[in-house]
GROMACS .gro file of N, CA and C in nm:
model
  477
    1UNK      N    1  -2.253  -1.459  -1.370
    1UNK     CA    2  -2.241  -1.595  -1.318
    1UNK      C    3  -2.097  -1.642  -1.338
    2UNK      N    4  -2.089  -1.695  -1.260
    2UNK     CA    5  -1.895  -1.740  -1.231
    2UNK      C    6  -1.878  -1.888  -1.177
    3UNK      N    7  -1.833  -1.988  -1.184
    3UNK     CA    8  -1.850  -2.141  -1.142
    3UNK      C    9  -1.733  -2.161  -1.053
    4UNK      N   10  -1.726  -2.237  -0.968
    4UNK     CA   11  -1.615  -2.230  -0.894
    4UNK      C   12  -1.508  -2.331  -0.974
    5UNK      N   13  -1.316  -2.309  -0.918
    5UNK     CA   14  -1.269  -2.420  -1.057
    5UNK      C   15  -1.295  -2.549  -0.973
    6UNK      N   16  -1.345  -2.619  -0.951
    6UNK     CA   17  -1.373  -2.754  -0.900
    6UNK      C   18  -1.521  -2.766  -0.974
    7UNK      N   19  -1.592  -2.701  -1.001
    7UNK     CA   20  -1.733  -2.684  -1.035
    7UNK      C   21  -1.840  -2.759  -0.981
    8UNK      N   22  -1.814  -2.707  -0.864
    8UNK     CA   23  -1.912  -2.749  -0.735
    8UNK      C   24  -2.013  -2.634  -0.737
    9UNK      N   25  -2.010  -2.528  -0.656
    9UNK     CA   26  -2.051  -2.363  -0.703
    9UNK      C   27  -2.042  -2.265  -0.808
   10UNK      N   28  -2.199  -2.247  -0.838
   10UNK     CA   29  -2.216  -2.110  -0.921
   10UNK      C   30  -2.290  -1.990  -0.846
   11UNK      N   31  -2.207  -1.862  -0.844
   11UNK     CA   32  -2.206  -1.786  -0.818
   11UNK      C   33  -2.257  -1.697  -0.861
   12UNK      N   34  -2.341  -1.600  -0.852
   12UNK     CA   35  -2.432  -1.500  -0.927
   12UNK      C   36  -2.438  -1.377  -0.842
   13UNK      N   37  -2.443  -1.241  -0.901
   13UNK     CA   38  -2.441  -1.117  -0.793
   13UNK      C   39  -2.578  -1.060  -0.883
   14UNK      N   40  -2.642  -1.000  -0.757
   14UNK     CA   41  -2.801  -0.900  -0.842
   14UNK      C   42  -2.772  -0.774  -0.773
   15UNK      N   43  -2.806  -0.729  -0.866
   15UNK     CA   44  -2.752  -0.523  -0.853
   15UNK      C   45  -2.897  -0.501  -0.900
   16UNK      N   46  -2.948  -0.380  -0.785
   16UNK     CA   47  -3.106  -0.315  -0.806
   16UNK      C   48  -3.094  -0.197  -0.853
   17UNK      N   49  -3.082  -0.196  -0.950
   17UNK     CA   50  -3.103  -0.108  -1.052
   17UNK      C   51  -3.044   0.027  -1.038
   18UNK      N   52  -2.901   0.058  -0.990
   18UNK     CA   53  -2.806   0.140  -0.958
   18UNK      C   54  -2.862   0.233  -0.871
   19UNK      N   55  -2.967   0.184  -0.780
   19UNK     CA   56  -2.987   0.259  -0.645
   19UNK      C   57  -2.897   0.209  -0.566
   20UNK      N   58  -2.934   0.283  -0.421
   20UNK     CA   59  -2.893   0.246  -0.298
   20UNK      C   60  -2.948   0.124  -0.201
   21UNK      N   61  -2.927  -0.005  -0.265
   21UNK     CA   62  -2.976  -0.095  -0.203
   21UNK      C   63  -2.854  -0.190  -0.157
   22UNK      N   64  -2.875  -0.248  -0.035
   22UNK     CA   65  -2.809  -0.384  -0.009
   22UNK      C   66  -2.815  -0.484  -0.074
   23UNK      N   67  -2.744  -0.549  -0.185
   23UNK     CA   68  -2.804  -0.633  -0.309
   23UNK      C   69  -2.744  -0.762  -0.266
   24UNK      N   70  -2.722  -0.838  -0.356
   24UNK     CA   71  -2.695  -0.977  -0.258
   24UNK      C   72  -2.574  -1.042  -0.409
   25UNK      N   73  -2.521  -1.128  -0.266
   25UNK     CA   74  -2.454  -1.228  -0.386
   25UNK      C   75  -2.503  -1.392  -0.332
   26UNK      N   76  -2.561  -1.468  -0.422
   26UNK     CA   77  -2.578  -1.616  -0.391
   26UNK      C   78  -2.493  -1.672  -0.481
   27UNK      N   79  -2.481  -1.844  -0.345
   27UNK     CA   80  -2.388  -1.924  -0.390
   27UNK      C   81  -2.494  -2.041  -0.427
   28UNK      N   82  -2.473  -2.086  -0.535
   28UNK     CA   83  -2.550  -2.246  -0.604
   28UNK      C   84  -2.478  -2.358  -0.628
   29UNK      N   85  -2.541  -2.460  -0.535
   29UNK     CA   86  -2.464  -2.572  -0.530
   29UNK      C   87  -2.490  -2.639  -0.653
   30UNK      N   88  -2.409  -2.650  -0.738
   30UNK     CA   89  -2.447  -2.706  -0.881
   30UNK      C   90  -2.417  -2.864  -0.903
   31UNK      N   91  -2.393  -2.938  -0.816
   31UNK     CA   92  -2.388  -3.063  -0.783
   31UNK      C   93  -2.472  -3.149  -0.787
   32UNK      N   94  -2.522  -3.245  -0.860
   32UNK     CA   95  -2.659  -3.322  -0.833
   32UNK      C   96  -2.712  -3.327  -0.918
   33UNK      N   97  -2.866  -3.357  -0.903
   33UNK     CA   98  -2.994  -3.362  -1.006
   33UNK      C   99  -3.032  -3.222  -0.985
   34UNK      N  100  -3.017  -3.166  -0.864
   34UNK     CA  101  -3.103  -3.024  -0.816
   34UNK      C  102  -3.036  -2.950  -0.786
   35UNK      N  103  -2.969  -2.892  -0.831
   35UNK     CA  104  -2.938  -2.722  -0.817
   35UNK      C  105  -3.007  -2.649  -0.720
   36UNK      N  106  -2.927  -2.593  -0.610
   36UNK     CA  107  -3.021  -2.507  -0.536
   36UNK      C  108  -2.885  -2.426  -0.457
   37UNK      N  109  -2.967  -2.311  -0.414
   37UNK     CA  110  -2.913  -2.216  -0.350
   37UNK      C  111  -2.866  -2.242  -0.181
   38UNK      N  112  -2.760  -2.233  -0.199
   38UNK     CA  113  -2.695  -2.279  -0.046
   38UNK      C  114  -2.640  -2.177   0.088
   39UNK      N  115  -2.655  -2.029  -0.034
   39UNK     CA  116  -2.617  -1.927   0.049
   39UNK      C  117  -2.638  -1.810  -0.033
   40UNK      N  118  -2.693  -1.678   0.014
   40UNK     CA  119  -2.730  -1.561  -0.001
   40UNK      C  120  -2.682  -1.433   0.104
   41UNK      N  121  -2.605  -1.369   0.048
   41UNK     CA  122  -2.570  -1.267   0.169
   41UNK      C  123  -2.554  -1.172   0.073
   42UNK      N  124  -2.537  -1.003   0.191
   42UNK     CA  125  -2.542  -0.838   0.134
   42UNK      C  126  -2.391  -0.817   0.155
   43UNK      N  127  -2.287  -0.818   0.060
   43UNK     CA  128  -2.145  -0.762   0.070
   43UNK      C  129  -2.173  -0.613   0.074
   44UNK      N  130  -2.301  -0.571   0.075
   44UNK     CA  131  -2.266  -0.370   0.054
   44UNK      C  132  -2.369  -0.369  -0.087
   45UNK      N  133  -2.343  -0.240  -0.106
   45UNK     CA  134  -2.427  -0.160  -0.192
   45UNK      C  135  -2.368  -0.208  -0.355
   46UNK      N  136  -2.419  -0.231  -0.409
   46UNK     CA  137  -2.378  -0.274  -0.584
   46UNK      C  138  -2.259  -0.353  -0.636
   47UNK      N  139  -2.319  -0.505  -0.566
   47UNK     CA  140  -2.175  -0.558  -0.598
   47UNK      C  141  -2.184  -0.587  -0.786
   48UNK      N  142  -2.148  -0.532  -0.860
   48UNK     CA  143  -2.205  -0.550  -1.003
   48UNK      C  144  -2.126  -0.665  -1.082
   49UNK      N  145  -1.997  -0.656  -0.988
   49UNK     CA  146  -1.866  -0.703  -1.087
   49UNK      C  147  -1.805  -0.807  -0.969
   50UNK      N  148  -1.814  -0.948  -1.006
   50UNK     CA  149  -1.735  -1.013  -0.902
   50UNK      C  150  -1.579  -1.099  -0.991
   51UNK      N  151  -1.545  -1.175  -0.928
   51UNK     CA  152  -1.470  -1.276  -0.954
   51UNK      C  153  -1.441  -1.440  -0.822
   52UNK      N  154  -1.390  -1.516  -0.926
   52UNK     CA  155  -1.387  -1.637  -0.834
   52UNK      C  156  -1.209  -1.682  -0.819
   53UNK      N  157  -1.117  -1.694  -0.718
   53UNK     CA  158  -1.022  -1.723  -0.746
   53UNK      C  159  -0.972  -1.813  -0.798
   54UNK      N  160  -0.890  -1.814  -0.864
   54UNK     CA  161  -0.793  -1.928  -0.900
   54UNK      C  162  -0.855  -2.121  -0.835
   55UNK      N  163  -0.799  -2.083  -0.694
   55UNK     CA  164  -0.752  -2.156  -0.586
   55UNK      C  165  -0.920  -2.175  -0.523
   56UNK      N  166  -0.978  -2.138  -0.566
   56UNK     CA  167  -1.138  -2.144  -0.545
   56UNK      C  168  -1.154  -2.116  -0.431
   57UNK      N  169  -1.071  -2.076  -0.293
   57UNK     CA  170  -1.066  -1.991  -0.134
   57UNK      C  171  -1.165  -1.876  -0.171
   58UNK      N  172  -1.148  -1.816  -0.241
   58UNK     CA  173  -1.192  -1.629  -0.229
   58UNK      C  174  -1.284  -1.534  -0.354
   59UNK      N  175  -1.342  -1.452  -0.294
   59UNK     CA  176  -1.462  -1.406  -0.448
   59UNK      C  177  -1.419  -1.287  -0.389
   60UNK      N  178  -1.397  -1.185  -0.487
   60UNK     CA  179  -1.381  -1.067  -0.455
   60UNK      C  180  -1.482  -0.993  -0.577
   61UNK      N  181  -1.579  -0.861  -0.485
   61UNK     CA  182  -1.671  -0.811  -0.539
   61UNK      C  183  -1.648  -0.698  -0.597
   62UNK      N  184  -1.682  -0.620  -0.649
   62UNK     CA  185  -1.655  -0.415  -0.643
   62UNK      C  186  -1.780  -0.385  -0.638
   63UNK      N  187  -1.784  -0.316  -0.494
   63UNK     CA  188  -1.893  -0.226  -0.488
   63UNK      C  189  -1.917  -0.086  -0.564
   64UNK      N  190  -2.013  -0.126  -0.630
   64UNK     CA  191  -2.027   0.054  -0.677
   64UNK      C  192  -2.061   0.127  -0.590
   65UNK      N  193  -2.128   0.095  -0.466
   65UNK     CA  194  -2.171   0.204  -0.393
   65UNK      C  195  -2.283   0.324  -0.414
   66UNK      N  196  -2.250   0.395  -0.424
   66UNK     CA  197  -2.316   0.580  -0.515
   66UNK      C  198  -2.229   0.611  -0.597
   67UNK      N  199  -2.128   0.542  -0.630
   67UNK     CA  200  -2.031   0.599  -0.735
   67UNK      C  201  -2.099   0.596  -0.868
   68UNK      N  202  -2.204   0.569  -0.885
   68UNK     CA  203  -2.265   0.545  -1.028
   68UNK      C  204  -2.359   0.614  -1.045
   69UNK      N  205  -2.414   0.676  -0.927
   69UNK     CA  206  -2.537   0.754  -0.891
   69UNK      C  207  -2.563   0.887  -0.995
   70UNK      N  208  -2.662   0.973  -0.974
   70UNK     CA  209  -2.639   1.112  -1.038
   70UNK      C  210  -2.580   1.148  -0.918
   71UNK      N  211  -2.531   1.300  -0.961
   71UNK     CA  212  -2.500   1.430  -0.883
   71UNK      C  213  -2.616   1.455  -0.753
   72UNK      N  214  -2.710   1.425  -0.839
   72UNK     CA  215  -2.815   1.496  -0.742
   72UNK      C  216  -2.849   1.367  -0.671
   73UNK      N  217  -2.815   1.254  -0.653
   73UNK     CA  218  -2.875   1.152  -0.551
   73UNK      C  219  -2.805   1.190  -0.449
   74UNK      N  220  -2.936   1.124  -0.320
   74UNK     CA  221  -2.837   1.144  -0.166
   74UNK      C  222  -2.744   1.034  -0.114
   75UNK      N  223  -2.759   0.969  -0.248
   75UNK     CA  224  -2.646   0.847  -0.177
   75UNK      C  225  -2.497   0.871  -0.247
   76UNK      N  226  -2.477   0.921  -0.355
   76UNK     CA  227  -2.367   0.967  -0.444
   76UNK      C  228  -2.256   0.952  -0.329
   77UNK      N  229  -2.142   0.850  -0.418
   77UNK     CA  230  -2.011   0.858  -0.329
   77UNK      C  231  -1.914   0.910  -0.531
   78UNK      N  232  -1.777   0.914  -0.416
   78UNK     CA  233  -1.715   0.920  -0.502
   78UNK      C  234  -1.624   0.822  -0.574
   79UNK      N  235  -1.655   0.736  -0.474
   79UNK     CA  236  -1.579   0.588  -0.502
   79UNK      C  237  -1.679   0.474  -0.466
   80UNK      N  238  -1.601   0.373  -0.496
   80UNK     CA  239  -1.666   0.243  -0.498
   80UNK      C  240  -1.599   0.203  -0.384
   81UNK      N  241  -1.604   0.002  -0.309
   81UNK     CA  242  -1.539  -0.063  -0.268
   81UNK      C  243  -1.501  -0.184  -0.337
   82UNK      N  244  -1.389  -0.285  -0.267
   82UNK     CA  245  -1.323  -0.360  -0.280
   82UNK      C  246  -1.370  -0.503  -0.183
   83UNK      N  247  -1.427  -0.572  -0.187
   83UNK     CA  248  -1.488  -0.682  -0.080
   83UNK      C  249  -1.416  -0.815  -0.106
   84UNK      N  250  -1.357  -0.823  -0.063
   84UNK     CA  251  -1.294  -1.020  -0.030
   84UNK      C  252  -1.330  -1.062   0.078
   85UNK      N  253  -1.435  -1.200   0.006
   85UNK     CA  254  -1.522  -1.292   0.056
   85UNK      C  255  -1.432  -1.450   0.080
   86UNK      N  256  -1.417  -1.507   0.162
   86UNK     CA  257  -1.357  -1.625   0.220
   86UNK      C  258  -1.527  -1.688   0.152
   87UNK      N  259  -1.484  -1.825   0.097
   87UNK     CA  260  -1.562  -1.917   0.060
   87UNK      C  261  -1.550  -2.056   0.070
   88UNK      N  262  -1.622  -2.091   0.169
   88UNK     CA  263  -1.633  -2.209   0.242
   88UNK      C  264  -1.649  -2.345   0.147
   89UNK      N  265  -1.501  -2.437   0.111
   89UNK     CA  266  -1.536  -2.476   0.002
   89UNK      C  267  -1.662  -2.659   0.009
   90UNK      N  268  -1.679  -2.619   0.171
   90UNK     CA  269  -1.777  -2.767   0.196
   90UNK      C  270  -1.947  -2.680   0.182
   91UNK      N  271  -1.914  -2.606   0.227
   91UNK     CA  272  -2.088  -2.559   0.276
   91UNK      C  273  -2.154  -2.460   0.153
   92UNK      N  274  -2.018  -2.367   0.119
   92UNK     CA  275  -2.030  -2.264  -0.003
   92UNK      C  276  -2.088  -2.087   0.051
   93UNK      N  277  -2.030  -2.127   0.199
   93UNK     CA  278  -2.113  -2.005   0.280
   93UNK      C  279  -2.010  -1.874   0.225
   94UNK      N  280  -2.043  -1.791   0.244
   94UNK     CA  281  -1.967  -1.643   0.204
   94UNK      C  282  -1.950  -1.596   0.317
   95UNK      N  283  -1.834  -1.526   0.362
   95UNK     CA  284  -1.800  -1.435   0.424
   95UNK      C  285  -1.704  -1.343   0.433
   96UNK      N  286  -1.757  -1.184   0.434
   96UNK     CA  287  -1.639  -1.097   0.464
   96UNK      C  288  -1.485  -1.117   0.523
   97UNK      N  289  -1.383  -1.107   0.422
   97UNK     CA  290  -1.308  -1.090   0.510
   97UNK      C  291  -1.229  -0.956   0.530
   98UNK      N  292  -1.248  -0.858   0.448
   98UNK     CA  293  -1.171  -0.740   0.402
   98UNK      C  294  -1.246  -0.685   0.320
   99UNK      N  295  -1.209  -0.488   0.312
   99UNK     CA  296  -1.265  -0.425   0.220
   99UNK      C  297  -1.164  -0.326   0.231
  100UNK      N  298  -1.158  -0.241   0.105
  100UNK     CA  299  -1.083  -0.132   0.020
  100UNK      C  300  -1.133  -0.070  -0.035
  101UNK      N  301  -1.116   0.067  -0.003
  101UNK     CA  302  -1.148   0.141  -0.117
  101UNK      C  303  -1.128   0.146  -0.239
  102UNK      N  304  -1.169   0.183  -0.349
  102UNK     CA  305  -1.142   0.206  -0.491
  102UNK      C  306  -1.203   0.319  -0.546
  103UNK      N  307  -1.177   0.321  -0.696
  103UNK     CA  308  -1.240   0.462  -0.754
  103UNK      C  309  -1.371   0.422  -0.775
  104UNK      N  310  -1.422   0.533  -0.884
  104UNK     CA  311  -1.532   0.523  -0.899
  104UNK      C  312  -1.602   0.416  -1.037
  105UNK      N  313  -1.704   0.384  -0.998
  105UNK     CA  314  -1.759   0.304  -1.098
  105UNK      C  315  -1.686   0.170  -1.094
  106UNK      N  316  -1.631   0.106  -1.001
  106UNK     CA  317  -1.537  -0.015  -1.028
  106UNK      C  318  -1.642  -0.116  -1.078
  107UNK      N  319  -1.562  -0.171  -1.200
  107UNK     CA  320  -1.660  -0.213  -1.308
  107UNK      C  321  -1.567  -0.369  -1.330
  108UNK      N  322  -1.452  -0.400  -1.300
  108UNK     CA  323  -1.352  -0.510  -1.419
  108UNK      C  324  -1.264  -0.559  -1.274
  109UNK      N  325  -1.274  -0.706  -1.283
  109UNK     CA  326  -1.197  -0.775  -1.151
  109UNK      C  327  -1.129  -0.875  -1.192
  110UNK      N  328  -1.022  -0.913  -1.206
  110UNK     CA  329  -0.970  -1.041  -1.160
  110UNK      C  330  -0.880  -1.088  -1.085
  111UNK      N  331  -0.831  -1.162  -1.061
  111UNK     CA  332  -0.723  -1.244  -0.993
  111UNK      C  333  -0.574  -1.299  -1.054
  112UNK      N  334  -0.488  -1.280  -1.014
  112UNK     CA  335  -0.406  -1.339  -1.062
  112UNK      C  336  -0.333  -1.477  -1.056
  113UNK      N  337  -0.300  -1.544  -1.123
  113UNK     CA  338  -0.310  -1.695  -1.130
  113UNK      C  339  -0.249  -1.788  -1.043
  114UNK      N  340  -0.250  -1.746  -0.924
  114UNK     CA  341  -0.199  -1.767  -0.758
  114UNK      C  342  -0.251  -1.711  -0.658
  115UNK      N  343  -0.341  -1.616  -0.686
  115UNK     CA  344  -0.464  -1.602  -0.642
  115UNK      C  345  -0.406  -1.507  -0.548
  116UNK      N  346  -0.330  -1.442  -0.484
  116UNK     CA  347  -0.229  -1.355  -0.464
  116UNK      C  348  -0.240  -1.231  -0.458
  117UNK      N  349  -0.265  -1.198  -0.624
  117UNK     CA  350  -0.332  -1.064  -0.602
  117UNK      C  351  -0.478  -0.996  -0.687
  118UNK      N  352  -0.558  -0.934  -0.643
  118UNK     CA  353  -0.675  -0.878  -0.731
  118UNK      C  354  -0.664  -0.765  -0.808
  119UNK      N  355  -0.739  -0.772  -0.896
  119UNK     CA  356  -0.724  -0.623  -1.004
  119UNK      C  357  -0.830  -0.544  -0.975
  120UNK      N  358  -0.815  -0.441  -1.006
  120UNK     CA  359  -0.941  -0.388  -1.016
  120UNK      C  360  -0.977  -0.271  -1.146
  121UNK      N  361  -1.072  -0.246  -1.210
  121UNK     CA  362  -1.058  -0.142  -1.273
  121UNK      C  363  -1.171  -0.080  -1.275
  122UNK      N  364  -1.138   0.096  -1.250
  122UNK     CA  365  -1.200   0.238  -1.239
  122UNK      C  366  -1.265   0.249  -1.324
  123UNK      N  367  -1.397   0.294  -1.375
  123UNK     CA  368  -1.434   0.314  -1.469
  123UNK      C  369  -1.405   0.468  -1.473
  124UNK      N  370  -1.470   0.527  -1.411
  124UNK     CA  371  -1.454   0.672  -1.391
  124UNK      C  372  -1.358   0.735  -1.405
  125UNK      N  373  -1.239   0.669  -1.355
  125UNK     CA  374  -1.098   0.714  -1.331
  125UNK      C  375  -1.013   0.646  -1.426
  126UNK      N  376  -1.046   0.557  -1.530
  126UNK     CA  377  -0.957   0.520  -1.601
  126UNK      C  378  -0.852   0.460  -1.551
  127UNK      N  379  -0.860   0.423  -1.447
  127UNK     CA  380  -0.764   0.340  -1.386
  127UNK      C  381  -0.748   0.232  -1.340
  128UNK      N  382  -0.670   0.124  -1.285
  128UNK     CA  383  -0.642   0.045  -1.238
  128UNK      C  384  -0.549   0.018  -1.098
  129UNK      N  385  -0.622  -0.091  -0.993
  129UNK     CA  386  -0.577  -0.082  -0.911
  129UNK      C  387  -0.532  -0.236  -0.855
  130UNK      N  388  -0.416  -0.269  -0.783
  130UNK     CA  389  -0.380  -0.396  -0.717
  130UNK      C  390  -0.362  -0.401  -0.583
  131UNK      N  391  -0.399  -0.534  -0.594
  131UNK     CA  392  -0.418  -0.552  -0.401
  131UNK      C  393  -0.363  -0.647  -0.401
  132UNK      N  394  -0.313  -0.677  -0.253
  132UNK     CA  395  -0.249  -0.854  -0.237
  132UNK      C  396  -0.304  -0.889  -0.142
  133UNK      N  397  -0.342  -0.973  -0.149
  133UNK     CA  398  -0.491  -1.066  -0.116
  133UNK      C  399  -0.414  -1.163   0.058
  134UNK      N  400  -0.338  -1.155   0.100
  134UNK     CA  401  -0.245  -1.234   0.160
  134UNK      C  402  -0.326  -1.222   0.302
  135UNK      N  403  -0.325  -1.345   0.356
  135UNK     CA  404  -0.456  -1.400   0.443
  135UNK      C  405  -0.553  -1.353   0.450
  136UNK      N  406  -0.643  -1.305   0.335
  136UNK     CA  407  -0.770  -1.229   0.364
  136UNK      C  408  -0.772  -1.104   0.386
  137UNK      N  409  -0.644  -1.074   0.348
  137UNK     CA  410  -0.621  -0.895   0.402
  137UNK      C  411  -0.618  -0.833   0.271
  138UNK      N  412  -0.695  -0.735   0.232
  138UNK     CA  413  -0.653  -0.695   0.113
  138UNK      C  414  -0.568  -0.534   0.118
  139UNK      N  415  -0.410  -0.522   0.041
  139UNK     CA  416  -0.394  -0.451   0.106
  139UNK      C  417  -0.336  -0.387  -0.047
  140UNK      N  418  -0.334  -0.295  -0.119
  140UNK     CA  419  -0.280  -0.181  -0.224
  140UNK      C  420  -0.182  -0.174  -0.249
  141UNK      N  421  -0.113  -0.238  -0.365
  141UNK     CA  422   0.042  -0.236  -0.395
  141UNK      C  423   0.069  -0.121  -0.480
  142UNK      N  424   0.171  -0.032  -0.466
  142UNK     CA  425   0.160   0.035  -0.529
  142UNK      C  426   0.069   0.158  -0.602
  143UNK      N  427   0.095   0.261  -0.701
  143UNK     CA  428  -0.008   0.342  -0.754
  143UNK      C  429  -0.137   0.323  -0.815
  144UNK      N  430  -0.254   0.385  -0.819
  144UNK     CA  431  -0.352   0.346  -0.965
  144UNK      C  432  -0.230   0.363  -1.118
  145UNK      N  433  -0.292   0.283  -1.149
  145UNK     CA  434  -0.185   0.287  -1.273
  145UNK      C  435  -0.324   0.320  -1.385
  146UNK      N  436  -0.254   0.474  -1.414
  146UNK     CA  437  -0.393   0.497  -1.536
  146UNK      C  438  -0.333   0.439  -1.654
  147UNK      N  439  -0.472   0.433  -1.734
  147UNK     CA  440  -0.490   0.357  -1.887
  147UNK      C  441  -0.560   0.459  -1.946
  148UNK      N  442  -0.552   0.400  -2.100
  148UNK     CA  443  -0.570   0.473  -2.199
  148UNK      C  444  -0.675   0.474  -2.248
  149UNK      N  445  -0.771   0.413  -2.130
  149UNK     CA  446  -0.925   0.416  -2.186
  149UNK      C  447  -1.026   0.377  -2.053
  150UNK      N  448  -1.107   0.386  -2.070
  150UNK     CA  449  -1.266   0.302  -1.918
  150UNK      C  450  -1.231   0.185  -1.951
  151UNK      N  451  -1.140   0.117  -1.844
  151UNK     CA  452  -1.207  -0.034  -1.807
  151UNK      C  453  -1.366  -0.061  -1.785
  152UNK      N  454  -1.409  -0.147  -1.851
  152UNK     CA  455  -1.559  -0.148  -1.838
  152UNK      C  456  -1.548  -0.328  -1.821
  153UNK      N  457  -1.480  -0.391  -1.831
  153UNK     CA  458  -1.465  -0.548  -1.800
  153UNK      C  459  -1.326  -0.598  -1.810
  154UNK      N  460  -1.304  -0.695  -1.733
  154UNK     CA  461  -1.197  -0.777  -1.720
  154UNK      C  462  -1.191  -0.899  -1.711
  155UNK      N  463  -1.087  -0.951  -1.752
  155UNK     CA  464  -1.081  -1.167  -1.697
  155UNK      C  465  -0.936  -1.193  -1.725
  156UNK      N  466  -0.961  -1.287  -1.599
  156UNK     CA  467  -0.784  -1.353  -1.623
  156UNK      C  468  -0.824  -1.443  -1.672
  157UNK      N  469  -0.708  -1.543  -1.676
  157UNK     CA  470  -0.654  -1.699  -1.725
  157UNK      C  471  -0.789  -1.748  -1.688
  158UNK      N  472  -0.874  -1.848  -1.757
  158UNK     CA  473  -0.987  -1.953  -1.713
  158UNK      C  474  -0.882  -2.048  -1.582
  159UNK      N  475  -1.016  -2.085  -1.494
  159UNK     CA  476  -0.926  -2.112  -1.359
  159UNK      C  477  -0.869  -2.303  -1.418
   0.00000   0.00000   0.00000
């Protein structure tokens, strides 16, 4: 769960149980006496790990995909994806605007504090990856930059 920084929207992603399912991310209008759900959509297969930007515009997901799978599943990838979602800051609707590949197991996301660019981190690969987020395009700066251990979570600056 992730709140938007205006704290209008809370955000929540459900992952089915590291199969191959279309899982969902909903948006909750947390405004009011009543809390309720204002939007539900499928970014792809295992969004496990999201974030909310800075600038409260954009949620970017990591799909696990089959990257988490066994050997022997028929869905097994070798990588994950990268999903940046445009977020409608009147209605709270989600929508695709871009996707990237990444390694495997992408597990750790954030943003940087201009909202500019996204992180990402490999579990599998011990690595880390950056994107620059620049109109909805997400596009790979530079190398994976390996580390000295599994990213297994991440967070920037509170927005």
């Amino acid at each position: 769960v992730d709140i938007t920084p205006n704290g209008k929207f809370a955000i929540v992603s459900m992952t089915g149980a590291g199969k191959n399912n279309g899982d969902t991310i909903a948006v909750i209008d947390a405004t009011g006496p009543h809390p309720h759900t204002v939007d539900m959509m499928t970014p792809g297969t295992g969004p496990e790990g999201f974030t909310i930007s800075p600038d409260g515009k954009w949620v970017a997901a990591a799909l696990l995909l089959g990257s988490g799978a066994k050997q022997s599943d028929w869905f097994k990838t070798k990588g994950g994806e990268l999903v940046l979602l445009s977020l409608d800051a009147n209605t709270g609707e989600l929508s695709v605007r871009s996707r990237a590949p990444v390694g495997g197991l992408p597990e750790g996301l954030a943003f940087s504090p201009k909202s500019d660019f996204v992180y990402v981190g490999n579990f599998f690969d011990a690595d880390l990856q950056v994107f620059r987020t620049s109109g909805g395009n997400l596009k790979q700066v530079g190398a994976n930059i390996k580390l000295g251990g599994q990213p297994a979570s991440m967070r920037a600056l509170p927005h």
